[in-house]
Amino acid sequence: MVRHRKVVSLKTDKIDTSSSSGSSESSIGNKTFKFLSVWKTGVGVVCFLIAVYISTLGYLETRVNTPFDDDKVVKETGLQIPERYWGTYRPGVYLGLKSREPRSPVFGMMWYELSAATHKGIRHWCDQNDNLATYGWLRHDGVTFGEQLITDLPHNITTSFVKTPGGEHGGHWTARINVTTKGNARVPFMLIWYAALDESLGPAAPHSRLWYEDGSILGHTPQLHNFRINFVPYKGKLLHTSYSEAHAPGLHLLKEKFYSLLKIERSSMFGKLAVLGPDDELNIKEKDINFVPIQLLVETPFSIDIVYTTEDLSTPPLMGDKYTRALEAKKMQFDLEFEEKFKLDEKGYPPQDVAIARAALSNMVGGVGYFFGASRVQSQYTKEPVPYWRAPLYTGVPSRSFFPRGFLWDEGFHGLLIGRWSPDIQMDIAAHWMDLINVEGWIPREQILGAEALARVPKEFVVQSNAAANPPMLLIQLAHMVKIRPELFVSGSKHRNTLDRMYSRLQAWYQWFQVSQRGDEPTSYRWRGREDDGLQLNPKTLTSGLDDYPRASHPSDIERHVDLRCWMFAAADAMTTIADVLQRDSSKYEATRDQLADEDLLNDLHWSSHTQTYADFGLHTDAVKLVRQQPKNPNEGARVIRTVTAPPQPRLVTSAFGYVSLFPMLLKVLKPDSEKLGKILEDLDKPDLLWSPYGLRSLSKSAPLYMKRNTEHDPPYWRGQIWIPINYLALSSLKHYAKADGPYAARAAELNARLRDNVVRNILNEYKRTGYLFEQYSGEDGKGSGCKPFNGWTALVVLIMADEY
Ligand SMILES: *[C@@H]1O[C@H](CO)[C@@H](O)[C@H](O)[C@H]1NC(C)=O
Ligand SMILES: *[C@@H]1O[C@H](CO)[C@@H](O)[C@H](O)[C@H]1NC(C)=O
């Protein structure tokens, strides 16, 4: 219609011109003049427009990496928070300490077995291929101490640390490494401890230095002043020591550098022995030394104290029996505090299960790292990826082996648990994330900061697009904390002030979702960033967090996603809560929340009266499959591509029944008396759909893509496996509906109790069987799958056991 009207008006213009053209000869010169001036003006306008266009482009191009313009949320950093200055903030290595300082020196451990060095290699980064029987923190309070057990058969390596606070430069700390061998055998074993300086921010010299002196590592940095690390054997025999003062090309290449420093020495006791020697790669100057490893050949059982001292603190450092006693006291204190917070003993869990829960919490808290660097980001206006601004991130990593970096939506789930343990830590983590928001209101989803983090990410996942969202779980977690711990946010309190500084950023983030992820229909939303490359059985929606969960088969602008709409409801609800506690105007958020809670609107967009389920809408066909294509040319390999045997139609994607269909319940959008809730609860309990004795499956067994590969190389991920964060949301919503006065309360209560038992039992059993928490669990037999250890949101099992959800 609009188009048609335009044509008509053009015609009218034309008629006007032709009728005037014949009116007078003398007007020709005038007309030419007019034409010239019009032409000139035209050129001027065009030039102006080009200039505007270019400067706008330039402006738009810079927006993606321009920080949000307001006070930073993080006010105190580094030594201003002395109690959290030192920590195991390098979760990607088996044991690594550093301070919360961009240019902190880093310390760490490596080891190898003398007899198996050639086939096992040197252990350093947490690596699934090392096939360790188990490793992880048994206790870690995130602040003062931690104790970890690493089982690298036939050895147990226990690593612990205790901090000694005080002074102006961060205090002392002691790390103990204790190696025992099966059957108490006495075997030679190589332990390595190193100190290194990070030069990725430019050369640390001339202000920072590391060197070796008389069996110790010494150093100096502007923040720490002079420090020293002494090696004090506690039990067992130290057979041989060697060291090196070296230059490593980066923190991500320490192990490689270490290898290159080994030289074979003949030893009367061991025949040939690889020992550290001088760095002969370059004629090294003192100021170039940035890597000082010490290799200790020991005989197990062996235990050593690695004692870091700062010059300015006169309190003696912990070592020997004094350390043993201090560690025991810390452990006892930790257990008391754990029980006080989660009451698992009181709830009747046996000691073995309580120990697993303690380890789960400890790994969540002990998996908190401190990173510094710049992401690579891209917008539609930048030709190439550009660097984000350099910034720190204090974050709990989902997995020390596989995902040792920050993830936006994971962090919201982590926060539910970390916030229960230590609001200080969680508010600081959230503050760091909020400082990563840009002027557009966007926060990059995956944070790859620094050389060590970058070295562990496949190239194709490095660049972050500013069109990409990720569920606003962190916002929801903040509001949850306000609700359950109102006393932390009373006027004038520390956390209230932090939340207040966050507010403008939270508003911007929320608004960014509203604008950038809006759908075509009113009150609908669409995840951006789905791409059909013709290879994927169903194009992924990485931004939704549910990666390969089946959506419309053919991505298009008419698509609308029911999970995102529910996230936006929860986000509007969270903004309302936060605005209210800060005594700001919440009316706008409240209005959006209420609109998104309107079930008629929701049902119009997403309810299928045919299948009686909620679903996405889009261009969809179920008639897709992966087929192997015969190569045209005999030199090429066969390719597996997707074929479509019936054209897609605009429709609800009802065949993909699973987590996405549950979102109106999961995020408590539905009213307690909603008939749709009744139907969801009924479906939830069906073993041939989502219900399993181990938790809720992500995708129904009846769905066409249940446990189907997405491409030749892409195994199923969110296509049936059980994921703990969504089971957590399910439990939380079941409890909510059980408490609400409604016709389904009893049903919800009963499902809640059974689901909780299933989830808890399976996670604990798998931990006992394998020594790990997993990324996901099989919907068929409950076995752990995906990567391990996965101490991110799977650690929510602690809250589930505690019935705190
Ligand atoms: C080292 O570990 C063994 C086995 O767990 C334990 O018996 C011993 O007390 C530990 N030694 C020290 C010094 O912590
Ligand atoms: C290692 O520690 C575990 C757990 O404490 C224990 O059961 C096992 O016997 C230990 N193994 C060795 C080799 O010391």
Tab-separated table of N, CA and C in Angstrom, residues 170-216:
chain	number	residue	atom	x	y	z
A	170	GLY	N	50.729	-6.418	50.840
A	170	GLY	CA	49.995	-7.643	50.533
A	170	GLY	C	50.263	-8.813	51.455
A	171	GLY	N	51.235	-8.694	52.332
A	171	GLY	CA	51.482	-9.765	53.303
A	171	GLY	C	52.253	-10.949	52.729
A	172	HIS	N	52.426	-11.967	53.583
A	172	HIS	CA	53.110	-13.197	53.159
A	172	HIS	C	52.088	-14.262	52.772
A	173	TRP	N	52.579	-15.297	52.138
A	173	TRP	CA	51.797	-16.526	51.985
A	173	TRP	C	52.737	-17.714	51.915
A	174	THR	N	52.207	-18.867	52.284
A	174	THR	CA	52.971	-20.108	52.184
A	174	THR	C	52.148	-21.121	51.410
A	175	ALA	N	52.782	-21.785	50.458
A	175	ALA	CA	52.122	-22.893	49.760
A	175	ALA	C	52.849	-24.171	50.143
A	176	ARG	N	52.099	-25.207	50.447
A	176	ARG	CA	52.727	-26.497	50.758
A	176	ARG	C	52.377	-27.504	49.669
A	177	ILE	N	53.398	-28.218	49.245
A	177	ILE	CA	53.173	-29.297	48.282
A	177	ILE	C	53.602	-30.590	48.958
A	178	ASN	N	52.705	-31.566	48.952
A	178	ASN	CA	52.934	-32.831	49.662
A	178	ASN	C	52.670	-33.967	48.672
A	179	VAL	N	53.709	-34.728	48.358
A	179	VAL	CA	53.559	-35.808	47.380
A	179	VAL	C	53.698	-37.157	48.065
A	180	THR	N	52.714	-38.015	47.889
A	180	THR	CA	52.817	-39.375	48.412
A	180	THR	C	52.574	-40.346	47.257
A	181	THR	N	53.102	-41.546	47.412
A	181	THR	CA	52.959	-42.536	46.350
A	181	THR	C	52.276	-43.769	46.909
A	182	LYS	N	51.515	-44.409	46.053
A	182	LYS	CA	50.748	-45.585	46.446
A	182	LYS	C	51.616	-46.592	47.203
A	183	GLY	N	51.058	-47.127	48.272
A	183	GLY	CA	51.780	-48.112	49.071
A	183	GLY	C	52.944	-47.493	49.834
A	184	ASN	N	52.887	-46.155	49.956
A	184	ASN	CA	53.957	-45.407	50.616
A	184	ASN	C	55.341	-45.687	49.996
A	185	ALA	N	55.335	-45.986	48.715
A	185	ALA	CA	56.585	-46.294	48.011
A	185	ALA	C	57.492	-45.073	48.002
A	186	ARG	N	58.804	-45.333	47.955
A	186	ARG	CA	59.773	-44.238	47.852
A	186	ARG	C	60.226	-44.178	46.414
A	187	VAL	N	59.746	-43.160	45.708
A	187	VAL	CA	60.134	-43.044	44.300
A	187	VAL	C	60.590	-41.620	43.994
A	188	PRO	N	61.520	-41.500	43.038
A	188	PRO	CA	61.956	-40.150	42.658
A	188	PRO	C	60.862	-39.433	41.880
A	189	PHE	N	60.762	-38.136	42.058
A	189	PHE	CA	59.657	-37.356	41.504
A	189	PHE	C	60.177	-35.947	41.258
A	190	MET	N	59.776	-35.338	40.140
A	190	MET	CA	60.256	-33.985	39.825
A	190	MET	C	59.175	-32.951	40.124
A	191	LEU	N	59.520	-32.006	40.956
A	191	LEU	CA	58.626	-30.895	41.278
A	191	LEU	C	59.262	-29.618	40.753
A	192	ILE	N	58.465	-28.764	40.166
A	192	ILE	CA	58.988	-27.486	39.675
A	192	ILE	C	58.151	-26.356	40.263
A	193	TRP	N	58.805	-25.365	40.742
A	193	TRP	CA	58.116	-24.127	41.141
A	193	TRP	C	58.744	-22.987	40.348
A	194	TYR	N	57.922	-22.041	39.903
A	194	TYR	CA	58.504	-20.940	39.136
A	194	TYR	C	57.872	-19.620	39.520
A	195	ALA	N	58.602	-18.575	39.205
A	195	ALA	CA	58.064	-17.217	39.251
A	195	ALA	C	58.216	-16.660	37.845
A	196	ALA	N	57.245	-15.856	37.402
A	196	ALA	CA	57.346	-15.270	36.065
A	196	ALA	C	56.714	-13.889	36.060
A	197	LEU	N	57.226	-13.053	35.166
A	197	LEU	CA	56.645	-11.719	34.988
A	197	LEU	C	55.896	-11.691	33.666
A	198	ASP	N	54.742	-11.066	33.675
A	198	ASP	CA	53.925	-10.965	32.472
A	198	ASP	C	54.361	-9.739	31.700
A	199	GLU	N	54.843	-9.946	30.480
A	199	GLU	CA	55.280	-8.804	29.684
A	199	GLU	C	54.325	-8.493	28.556
A	200	SER	N	53.135	-9.094	28.596
A	200	SER	CA	52.212	-8.841	27.484
A	200	SER	C	51.723	-7.394	27.490
A	201	LEU	N	51.885	-6.709	28.608
A	201	LEU	CA	51.469	-5.305	28.681
A	201	LEU	C	52.628	-4.383	28.347
A	202	GLY	N	53.656	-4.929	27.744
A	202	GLY	CA	54.882	-4.169	27.499
A	202	GLY	C	55.893	-4.625	28.525
A	203	PRO	N	57.185	-4.354	28.254
A	203	PRO	CA	58.222	-4.872	29.150
A	203	PRO	C	58.008	-4.386	30.579
A	204	ALA	N	58.103	-5.300	31.502
A	204	ALA	CA	57.893	-4.962	32.906
A	204	ALA	C	59.079	-4.154	33.436
A	205	ALA	N	60.267	-4.423	32.900
A	205	ALA	CA	61.462	-3.694	33.309
A	205	ALA	C	61.302	-2.235	32.903
A	206	PRO	N	61.952	-1.273	33.479
A	206	PRO	CA	62.998	-1.449	34.467
A	206	PRO	C	62.478	-1.527	35.903
A	207	HIS	N	61.145	-1.545	36.051
A	207	HIS	CA	60.646	-1.447	37.427
A	207	HIS	C	60.477	-2.787	38.107
A	208	SER	N	60.414	-3.878	37.317
A	208	SER	CA	60.216	-5.186	37.926
A	208	SER	C	61.384	-6.101	37.595
A	209	ARG	N	61.716	-6.928	38.540
A	209	ARG	CA	62.883	-7.807	38.400
A	209	ARG	C	62.631	-9.140	39.076
A	210	LEU	N	63.262	-10.175	38.546
A	210	LEU	CA	63.262	-11.492	39.181
A	210	LEU	C	64.679	-12.026	39.120
A	211	TRP	N	65.131	-12.708	40.144
A	211	TRP	CA	66.416	-13.378	40.058
A	211	TRP	C	66.513	-14.508	41.073
A	212	TYR	N	67.567	-15.308	40.928
A	212	TYR	CA	67.800	-16.446	41.808
A	212	TYR	C	68.974	-16.107	42.716
A	213	GLU	N	68.895	-16.491	43.978
A	213	GLU	CA	70.014	-16.227	44.869
A	213	GLU	C	70.007	-17.253	45.993
A	214	ASP	N	71.064	-18.011	46.107
A	214	ASP	CA	71.253	-18.940	47.235
A	214	ASP	C	70.031	-19.804	47.530
A	215	GLY	N	69.485	-20.422	46.527
A	215	GLY	CA	68.370	-21.336	46.756
A	215	GLY	C	67.014	-20.659	46.845
A	216	SER	N	66.964	-19.348	46.687
A	216	SER	CA	65.677	-18.640	46.767
A	216	SER	C	65.402	-17.890	45.467
